[in-house]
Coordinates of C-alpha atoms and ligand atoms in Angstrom, one line a residue:
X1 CA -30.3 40.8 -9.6
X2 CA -32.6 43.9 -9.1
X3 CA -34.3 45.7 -11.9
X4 CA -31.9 48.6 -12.0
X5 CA -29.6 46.3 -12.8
X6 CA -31.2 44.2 -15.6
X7 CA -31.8 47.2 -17.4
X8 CA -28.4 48.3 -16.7
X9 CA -27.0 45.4 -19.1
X10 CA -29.5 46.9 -22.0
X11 CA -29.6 50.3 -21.4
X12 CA -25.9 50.9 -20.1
X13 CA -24.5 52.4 -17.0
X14 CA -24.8 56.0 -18.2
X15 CA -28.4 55.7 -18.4
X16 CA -29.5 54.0 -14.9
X17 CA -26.4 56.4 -13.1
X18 CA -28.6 59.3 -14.6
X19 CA -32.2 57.9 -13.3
X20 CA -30.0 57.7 -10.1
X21 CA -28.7 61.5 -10.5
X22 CA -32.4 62.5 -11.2
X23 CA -34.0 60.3 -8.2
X24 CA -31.9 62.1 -5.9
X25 CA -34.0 65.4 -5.1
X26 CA -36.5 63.1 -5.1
X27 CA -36.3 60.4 -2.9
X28 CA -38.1 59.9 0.3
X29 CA -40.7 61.6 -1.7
X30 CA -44.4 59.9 -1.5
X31 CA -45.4 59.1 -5.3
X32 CA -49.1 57.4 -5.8
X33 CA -50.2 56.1 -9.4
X34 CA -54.3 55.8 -9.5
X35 CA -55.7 53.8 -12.3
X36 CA -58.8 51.3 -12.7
X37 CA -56.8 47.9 -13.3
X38 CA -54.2 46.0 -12.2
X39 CA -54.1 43.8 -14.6
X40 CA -54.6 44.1 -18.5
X41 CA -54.2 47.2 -20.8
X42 CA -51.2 49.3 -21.6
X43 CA -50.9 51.3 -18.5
X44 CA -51.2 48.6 -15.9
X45 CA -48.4 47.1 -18.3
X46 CA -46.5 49.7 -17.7
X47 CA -47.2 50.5 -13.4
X48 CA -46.0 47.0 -13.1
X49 CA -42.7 47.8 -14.4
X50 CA -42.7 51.6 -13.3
X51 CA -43.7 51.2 -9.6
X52 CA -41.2 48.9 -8.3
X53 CA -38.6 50.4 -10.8
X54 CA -38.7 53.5 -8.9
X55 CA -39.0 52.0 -5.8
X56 CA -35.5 50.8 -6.4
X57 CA -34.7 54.2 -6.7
X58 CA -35.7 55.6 -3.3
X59 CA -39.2 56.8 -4.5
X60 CA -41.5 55.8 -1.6
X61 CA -44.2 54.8 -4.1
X62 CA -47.2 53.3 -4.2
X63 CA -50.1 52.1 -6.5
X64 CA -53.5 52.2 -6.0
X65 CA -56.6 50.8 -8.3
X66 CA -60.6 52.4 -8.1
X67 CA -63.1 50.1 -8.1
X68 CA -66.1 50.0 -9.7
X69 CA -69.2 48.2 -10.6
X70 CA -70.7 47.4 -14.1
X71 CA -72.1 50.5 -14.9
X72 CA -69.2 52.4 -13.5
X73 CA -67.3 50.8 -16.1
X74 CA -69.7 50.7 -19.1
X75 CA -69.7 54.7 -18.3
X76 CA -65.8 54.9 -18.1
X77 CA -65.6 52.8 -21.5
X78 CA -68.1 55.1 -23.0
X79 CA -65.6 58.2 -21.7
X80 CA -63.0 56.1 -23.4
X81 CA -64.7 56.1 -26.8
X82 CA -66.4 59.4 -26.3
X83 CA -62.9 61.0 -26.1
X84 CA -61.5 59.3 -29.0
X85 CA -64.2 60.8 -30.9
X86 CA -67.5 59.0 -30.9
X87 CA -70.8 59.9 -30.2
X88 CA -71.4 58.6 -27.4
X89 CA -74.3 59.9 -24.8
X90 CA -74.1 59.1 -21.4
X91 CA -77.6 59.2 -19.5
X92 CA -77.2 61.6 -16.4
X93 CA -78.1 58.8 -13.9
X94 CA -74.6 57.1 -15.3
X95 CA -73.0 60.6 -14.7
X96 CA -73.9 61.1 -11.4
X97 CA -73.2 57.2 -10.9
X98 CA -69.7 57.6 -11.9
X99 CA -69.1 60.2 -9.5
X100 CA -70.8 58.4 -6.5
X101 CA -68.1 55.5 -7.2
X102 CA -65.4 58.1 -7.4
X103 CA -66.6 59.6 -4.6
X104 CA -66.4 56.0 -2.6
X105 CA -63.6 54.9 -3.7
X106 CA -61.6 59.0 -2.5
X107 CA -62.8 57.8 0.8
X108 CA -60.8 54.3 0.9
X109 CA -58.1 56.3 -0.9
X110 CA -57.4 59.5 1.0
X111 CA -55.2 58.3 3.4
X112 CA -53.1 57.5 0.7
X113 CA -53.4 60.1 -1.7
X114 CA -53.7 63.6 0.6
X115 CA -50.6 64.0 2.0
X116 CA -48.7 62.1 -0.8
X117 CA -45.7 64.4 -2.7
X118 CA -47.2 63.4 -6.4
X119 CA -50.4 61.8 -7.3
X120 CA -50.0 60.7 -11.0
X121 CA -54.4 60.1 -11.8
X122 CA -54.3 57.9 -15.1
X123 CA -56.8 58.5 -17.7
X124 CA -60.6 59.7 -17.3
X125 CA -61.7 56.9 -15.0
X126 CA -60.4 58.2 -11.7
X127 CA -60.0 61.7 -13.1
X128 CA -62.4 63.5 -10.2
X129 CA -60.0 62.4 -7.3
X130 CA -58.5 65.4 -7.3
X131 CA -61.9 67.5 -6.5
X132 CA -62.7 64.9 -3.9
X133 CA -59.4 65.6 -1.7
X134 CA -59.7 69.6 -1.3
X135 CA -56.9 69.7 1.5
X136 CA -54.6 67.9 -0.7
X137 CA -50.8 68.3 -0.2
X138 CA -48.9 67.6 -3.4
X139 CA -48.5 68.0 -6.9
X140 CA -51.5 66.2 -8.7
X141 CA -51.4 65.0 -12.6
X142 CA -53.2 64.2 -14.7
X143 CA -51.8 61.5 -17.6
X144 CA -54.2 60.4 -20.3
X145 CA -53.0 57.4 -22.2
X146 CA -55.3 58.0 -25.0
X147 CA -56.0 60.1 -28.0
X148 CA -58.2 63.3 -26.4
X149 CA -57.6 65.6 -29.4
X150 CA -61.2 65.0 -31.2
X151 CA -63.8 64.8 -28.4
X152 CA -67.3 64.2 -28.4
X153 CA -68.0 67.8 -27.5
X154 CA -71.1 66.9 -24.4
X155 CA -68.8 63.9 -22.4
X156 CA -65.7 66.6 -22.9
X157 CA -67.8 69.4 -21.2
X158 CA -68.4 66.7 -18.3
X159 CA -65.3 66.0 -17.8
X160 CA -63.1 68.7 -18.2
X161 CA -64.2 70.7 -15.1
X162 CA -62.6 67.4 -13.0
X163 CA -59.2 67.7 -15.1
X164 CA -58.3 71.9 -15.7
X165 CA -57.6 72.1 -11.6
X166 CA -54.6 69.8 -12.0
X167 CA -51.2 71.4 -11.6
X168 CA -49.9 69.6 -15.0
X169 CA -51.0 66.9 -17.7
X170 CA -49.5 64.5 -19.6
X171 CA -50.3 63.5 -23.0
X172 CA -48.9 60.6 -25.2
X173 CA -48.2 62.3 -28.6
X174 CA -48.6 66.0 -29.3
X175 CA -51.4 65.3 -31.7
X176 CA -53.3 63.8 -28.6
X177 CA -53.5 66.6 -26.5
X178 CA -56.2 69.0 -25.4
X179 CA -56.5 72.8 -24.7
X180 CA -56.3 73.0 -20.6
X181 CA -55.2 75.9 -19.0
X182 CA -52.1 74.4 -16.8
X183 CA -48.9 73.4 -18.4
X184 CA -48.6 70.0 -20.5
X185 CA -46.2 67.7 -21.2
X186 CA -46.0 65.4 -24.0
X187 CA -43.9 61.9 -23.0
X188 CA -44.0 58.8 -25.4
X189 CA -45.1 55.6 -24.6
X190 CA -42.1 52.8 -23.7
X191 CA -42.2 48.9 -24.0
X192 CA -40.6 46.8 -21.5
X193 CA -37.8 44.8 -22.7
X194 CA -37.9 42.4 -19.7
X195 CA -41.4 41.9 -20.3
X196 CA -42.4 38.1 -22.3
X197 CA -43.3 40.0 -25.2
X198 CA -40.3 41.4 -25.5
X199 CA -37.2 39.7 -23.8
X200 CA -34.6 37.8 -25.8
X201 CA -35.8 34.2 -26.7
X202 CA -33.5 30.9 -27.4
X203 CA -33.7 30.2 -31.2
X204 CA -35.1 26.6 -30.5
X205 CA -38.2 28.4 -29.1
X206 CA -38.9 30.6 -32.0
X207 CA -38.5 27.4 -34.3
X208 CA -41.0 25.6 -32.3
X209 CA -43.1 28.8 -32.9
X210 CA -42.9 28.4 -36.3
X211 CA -43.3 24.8 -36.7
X212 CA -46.3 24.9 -34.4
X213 CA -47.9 27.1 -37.3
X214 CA -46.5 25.3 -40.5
X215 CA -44.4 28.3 -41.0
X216 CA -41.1 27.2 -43.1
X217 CA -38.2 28.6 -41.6
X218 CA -36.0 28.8 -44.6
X219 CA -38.4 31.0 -46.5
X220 CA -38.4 34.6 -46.1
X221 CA -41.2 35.8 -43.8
X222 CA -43.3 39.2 -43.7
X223 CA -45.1 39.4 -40.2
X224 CA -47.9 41.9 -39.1
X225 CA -49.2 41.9 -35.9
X226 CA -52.4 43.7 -35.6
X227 CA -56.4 43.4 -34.2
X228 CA -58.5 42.7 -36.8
X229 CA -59.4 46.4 -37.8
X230 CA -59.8 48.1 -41.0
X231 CA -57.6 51.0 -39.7
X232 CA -54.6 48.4 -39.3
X233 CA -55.7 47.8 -43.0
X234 CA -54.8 43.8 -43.0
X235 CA -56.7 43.5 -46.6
X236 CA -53.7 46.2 -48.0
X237 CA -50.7 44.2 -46.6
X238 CA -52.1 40.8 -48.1
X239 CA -52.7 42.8 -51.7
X240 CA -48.7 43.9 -50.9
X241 CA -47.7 40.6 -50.2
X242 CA -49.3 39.3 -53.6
X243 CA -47.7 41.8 -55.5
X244 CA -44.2 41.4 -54.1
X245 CA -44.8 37.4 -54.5
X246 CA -44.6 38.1 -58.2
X247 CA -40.7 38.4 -57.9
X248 CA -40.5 36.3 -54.4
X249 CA -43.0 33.6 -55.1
X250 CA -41.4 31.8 -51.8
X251 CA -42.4 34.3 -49.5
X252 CA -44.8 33.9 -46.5
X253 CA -47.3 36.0 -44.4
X254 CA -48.1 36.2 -41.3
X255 CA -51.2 38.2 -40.2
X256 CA -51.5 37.7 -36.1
X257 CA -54.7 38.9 -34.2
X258 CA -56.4 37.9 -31.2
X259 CA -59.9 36.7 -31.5
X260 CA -62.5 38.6 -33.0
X261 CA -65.6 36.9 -31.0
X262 CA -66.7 40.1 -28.7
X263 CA -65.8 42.1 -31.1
X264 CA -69.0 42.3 -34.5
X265 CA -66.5 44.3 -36.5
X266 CA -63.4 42.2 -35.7
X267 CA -65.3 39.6 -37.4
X268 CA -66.3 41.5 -40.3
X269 CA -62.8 42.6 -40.9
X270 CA -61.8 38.8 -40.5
X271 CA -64.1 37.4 -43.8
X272 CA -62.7 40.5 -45.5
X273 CA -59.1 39.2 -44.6
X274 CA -59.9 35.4 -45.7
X275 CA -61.5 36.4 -48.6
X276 CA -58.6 38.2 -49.9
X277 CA -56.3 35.2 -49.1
X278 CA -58.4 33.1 -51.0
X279 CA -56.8 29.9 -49.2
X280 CA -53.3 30.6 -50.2
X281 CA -51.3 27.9 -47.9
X282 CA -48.7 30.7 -47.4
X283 CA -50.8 33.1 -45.7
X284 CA -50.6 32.3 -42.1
X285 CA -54.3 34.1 -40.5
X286 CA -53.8 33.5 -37.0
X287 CA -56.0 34.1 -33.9
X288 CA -53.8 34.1 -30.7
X289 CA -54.9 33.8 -27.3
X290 CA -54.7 37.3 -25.5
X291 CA -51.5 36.1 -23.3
X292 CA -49.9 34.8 -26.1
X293 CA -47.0 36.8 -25.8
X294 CA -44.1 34.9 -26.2
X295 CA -45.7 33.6 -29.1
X296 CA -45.7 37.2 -30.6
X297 CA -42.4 38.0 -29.8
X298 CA -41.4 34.4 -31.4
X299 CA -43.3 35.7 -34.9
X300 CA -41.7 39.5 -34.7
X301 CA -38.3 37.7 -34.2
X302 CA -38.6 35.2 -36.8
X303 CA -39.9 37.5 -39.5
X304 CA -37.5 39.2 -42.1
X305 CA -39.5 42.4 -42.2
X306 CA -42.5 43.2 -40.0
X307 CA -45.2 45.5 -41.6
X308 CA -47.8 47.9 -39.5
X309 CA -49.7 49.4 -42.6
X310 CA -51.9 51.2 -40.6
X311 CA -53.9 53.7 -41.8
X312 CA -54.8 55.4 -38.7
X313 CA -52.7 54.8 -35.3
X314 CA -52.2 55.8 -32.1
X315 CA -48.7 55.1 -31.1
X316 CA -48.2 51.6 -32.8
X317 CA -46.3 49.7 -30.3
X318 CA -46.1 46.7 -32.0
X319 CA -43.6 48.6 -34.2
X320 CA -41.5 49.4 -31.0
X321 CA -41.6 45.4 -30.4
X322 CA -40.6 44.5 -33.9
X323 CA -37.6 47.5 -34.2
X324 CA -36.5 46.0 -30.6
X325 CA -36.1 42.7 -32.3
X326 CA -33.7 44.2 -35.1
X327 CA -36.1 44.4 -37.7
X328 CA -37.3 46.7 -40.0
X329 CA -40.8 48.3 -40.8
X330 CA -42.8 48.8 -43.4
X331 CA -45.4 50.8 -41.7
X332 CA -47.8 53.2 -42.6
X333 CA -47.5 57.2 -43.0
X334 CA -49.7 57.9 -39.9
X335 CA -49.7 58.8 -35.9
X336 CA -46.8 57.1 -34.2
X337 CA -45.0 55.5 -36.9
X338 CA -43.9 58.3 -38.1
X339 CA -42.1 59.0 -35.0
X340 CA -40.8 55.4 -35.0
X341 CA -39.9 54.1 -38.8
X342 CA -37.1 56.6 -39.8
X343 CA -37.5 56.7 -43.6
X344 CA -34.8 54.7 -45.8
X345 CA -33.0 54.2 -42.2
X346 CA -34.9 52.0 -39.8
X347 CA -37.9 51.4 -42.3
X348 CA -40.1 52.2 -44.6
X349 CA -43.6 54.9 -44.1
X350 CA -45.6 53.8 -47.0
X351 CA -49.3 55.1 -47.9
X352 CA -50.3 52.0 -50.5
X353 CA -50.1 48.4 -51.0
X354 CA -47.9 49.4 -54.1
X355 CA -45.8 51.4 -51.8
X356 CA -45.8 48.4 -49.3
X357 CA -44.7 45.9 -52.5
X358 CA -42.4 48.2 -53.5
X359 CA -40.3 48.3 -50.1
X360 CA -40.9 44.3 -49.5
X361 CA -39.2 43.7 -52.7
X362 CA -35.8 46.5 -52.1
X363 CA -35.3 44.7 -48.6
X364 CA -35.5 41.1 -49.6
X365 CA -33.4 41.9 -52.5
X366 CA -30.6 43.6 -50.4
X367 CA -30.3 41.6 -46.9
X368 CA -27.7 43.7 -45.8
X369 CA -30.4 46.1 -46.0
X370 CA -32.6 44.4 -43.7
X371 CA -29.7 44.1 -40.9
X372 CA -28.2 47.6 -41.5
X373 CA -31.9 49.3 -40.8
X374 CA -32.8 46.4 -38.0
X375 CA -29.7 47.5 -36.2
X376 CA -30.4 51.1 -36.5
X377 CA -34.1 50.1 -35.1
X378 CA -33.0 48.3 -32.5
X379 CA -30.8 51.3 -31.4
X380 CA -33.4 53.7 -31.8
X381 CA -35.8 51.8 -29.4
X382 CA -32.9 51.8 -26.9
X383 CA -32.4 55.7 -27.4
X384 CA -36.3 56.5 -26.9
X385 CA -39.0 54.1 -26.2
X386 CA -37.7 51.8 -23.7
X387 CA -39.2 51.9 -19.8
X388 CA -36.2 53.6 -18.7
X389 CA -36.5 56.4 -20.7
X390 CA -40.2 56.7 -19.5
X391 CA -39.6 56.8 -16.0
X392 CA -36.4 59.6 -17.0
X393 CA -38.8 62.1 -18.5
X394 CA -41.7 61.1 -15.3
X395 CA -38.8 62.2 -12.9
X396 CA -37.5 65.2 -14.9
X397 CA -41.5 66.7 -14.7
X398 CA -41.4 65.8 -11.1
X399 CA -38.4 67.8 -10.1
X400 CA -39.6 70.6 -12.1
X401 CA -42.6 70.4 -10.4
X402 CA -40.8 70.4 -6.9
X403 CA -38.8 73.4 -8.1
X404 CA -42.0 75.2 -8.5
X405 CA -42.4 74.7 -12.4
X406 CA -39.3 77.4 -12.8
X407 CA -37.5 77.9 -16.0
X408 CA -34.1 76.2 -14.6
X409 CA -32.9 73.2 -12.9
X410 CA -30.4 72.4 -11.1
X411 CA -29.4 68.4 -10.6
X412 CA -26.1 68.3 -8.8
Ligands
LIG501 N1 -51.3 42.4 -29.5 C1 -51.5 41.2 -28.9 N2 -52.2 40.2 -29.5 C2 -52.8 40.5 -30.7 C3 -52.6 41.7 -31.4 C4 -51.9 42.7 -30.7 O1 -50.9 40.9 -27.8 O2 -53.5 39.6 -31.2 C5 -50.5 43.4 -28.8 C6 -49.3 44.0 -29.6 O3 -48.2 43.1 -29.5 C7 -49.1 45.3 -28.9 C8 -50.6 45.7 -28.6 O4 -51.3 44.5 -28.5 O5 -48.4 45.2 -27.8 C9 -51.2 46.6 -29.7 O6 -50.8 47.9 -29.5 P1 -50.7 48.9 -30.7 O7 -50.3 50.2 -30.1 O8 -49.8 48.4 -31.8 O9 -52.2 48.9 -31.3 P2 -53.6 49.1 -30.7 O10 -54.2 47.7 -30.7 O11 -53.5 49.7 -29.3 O12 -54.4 50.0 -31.6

């Protein structure tokens, strides 16, 4: 079966007949996606879904990777931090090292990327293509994946001179964006639901899940899937879970993390987490294996309510994952959730452990509840923040790029 079709049986017809009504003025087109990774992170998550996806749908479209050495990338993942907002200085020998590599790898690359109809540039590590291909042909954009609102002001001032010549940018949430003086689009990040995190799984395989971790099936569960980190505030949903215990003594929680080993504050965060437990044999602290993915989407589905009391966040996509599953979310009042959990209808925003008890103790008191906002969840995923969705509002910039940027399209 090909992809267009899977995602026909969960998206509908309506939606992949209208990725087919918008791929028309484009195909034949040359699209290129440049990025530093094939394999690991959100947005290589996402090209290898997106690339052959719109390859099904005429796009001739192609993916290429930079490579790098070491201190090309210890310079990138300084860029990384440095535009989420820390201090970070970057020695001008590293500087001018990043742009030698850039200016290596626009060699290998411009075959590929000069006479291509759209060059989509992902994030700050291959950001200076565009200056390195001066007789370039298409439309050139930029899409940065992460939070660029707060800068550290020097690494901005670097940077910024390779990213104001692109035609358009792309930004994930509208609090992420930056001042640049060509237009800029705001498009939401998507989870795949063909992906092993997220595709349906056979009950037997979710109860294996569960035994595997001494995780009773028959007592309501409370899941939150998080890296150990203080702003994913772990410590506040074990204080809710106590409270709510006091009129659900049988409930269970599960707090799932990957390992903290590389990672001195993950640990930190970790003893802080134990501690609170204080050995209660129905608070399940687990450390998963970073391709335990199936085993995640096993503990979203066989939770009753999954929590994501954040106090700072990004996007949040583990609450995508857990509304996809039918469930509902207690998560906190912050960055994405708030465009996700649909207060009193899919979920819960919440700003305290009270808050959190509070809301665990309504659902598990009314299970009709807990289907009625799961279903609504599940739906509102399927509306906004699955792949399909993604590549719609890719494809709508592109034609309005094609038509010049103009105030009026015309898809016939
Ligand atoms: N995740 C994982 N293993 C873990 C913790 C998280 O695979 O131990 C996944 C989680 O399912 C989600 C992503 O990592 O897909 C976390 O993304 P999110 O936007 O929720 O938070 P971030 O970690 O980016 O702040």
């Amino acid at each position: 079966m090909s992809i267009l079709e899977q995602y026909a049986q969960i998206v509908g017809d309506d939606v992949i007949d209208q990725l087919q009504q918008l791929a028309k003025p484009l195909r034949g087109k040359s699209v290129v996606h440049v990025n530093s990774t094939k394999l690991g992170g959100g947005v290589a998550e996402i090209l290898t879904k997106l690339v052959p996806l719109m390859q099904e749908l005429e796009l001739n479209t192609d993916w290429q990777v930079i490579t790098g050495d070491e201190p090309f990338f210890q310079c990138t993942k300084g860029m990384h931090n440095a535009l989420q907002g820390n201090q970070v200085s970057l020695p001008h020998g590293l500087l001018e090292h990043y742009e030698a590599i850039n200016r290596e790898n626009a060699e290998r690359l411009r075959s590929h990327l000069v006479d291509a109809d759209f060059v989509f540039i992902h994030d700050p590590q291959p950001a200076p293509q565009l200056s390195l291909c001066p007789d370039r042909q298409g439309h050139w954009i930029w899409r940065c994946h992460i939070d660029a609102s707060h800068p550290y002001r020097p690494v901005w001032k670097f940077l910024r001179p390779f990213i104001e010549p692109y035609e358009a940018s792309i930004f994930s949430l509208p609090a992420f964006a930056q001042a640049l003086p060509h237009p800029e689009y705001i498009i939401s990040p998507s989870i795949d639901p063909l992906s092993d995190k997220n595709i349906d799984l056979p009950p037997e395989e979710v109860r294996e899940v569960l035994r595997q971790f001494q995780i009773d099936p028959d007592r309501p569960l409370v899941v939150q899937v998080s890296r150990y980190d203080r702003f994913k505030d772990p410590v506040g949903v074990i204080r809710a879970y106590k409270m709510a215990t006091k009129f659900h003594p049988d409930l269970q929680l599960v707090l799932a993390g990957g390992s903290a080993d590389d990672d001195p504050e993950g640990v930190l965060v970790l003893q802080e987490v134990k501690a609170e437990a204080n050995h209660d044999p129905d608070i399940h602290i687990l450390m998963l294996p970073p391709d335990a993915n199936r085993t995640i989407n096993a503990l979203q589905r066989a939770a009753d309510i999954v929590m994501q009391k954040s106090t700072r966040e990004g996007f949040g996509l583990t609450v995508t994952e857990a509304m996809w599953k039918g469930k509902p979310v207690i998560g906190g009042d912050t960055g994405g959730i708030r465009l996700q959990v649909v207060n009193y209808h899919t979920g819960f925003l919440v700003n305290t452990p009270e808050g959190a008890a509070l809301r665990i103790r309504y659902l598990l008191n009314q299970p009709d509840k807990i289907t009625e906002f799961g279903h609504k969840a599940q739906e509102f995923v399927r509306e906004n923040f699955l792949l399909t969705r993604h590549l719609r509002e890719y494809m709508t910039l592109m034609v309005s790029l094609l038509h010049g940027g103009g105030d009026r399209l015309e898809l016939t």
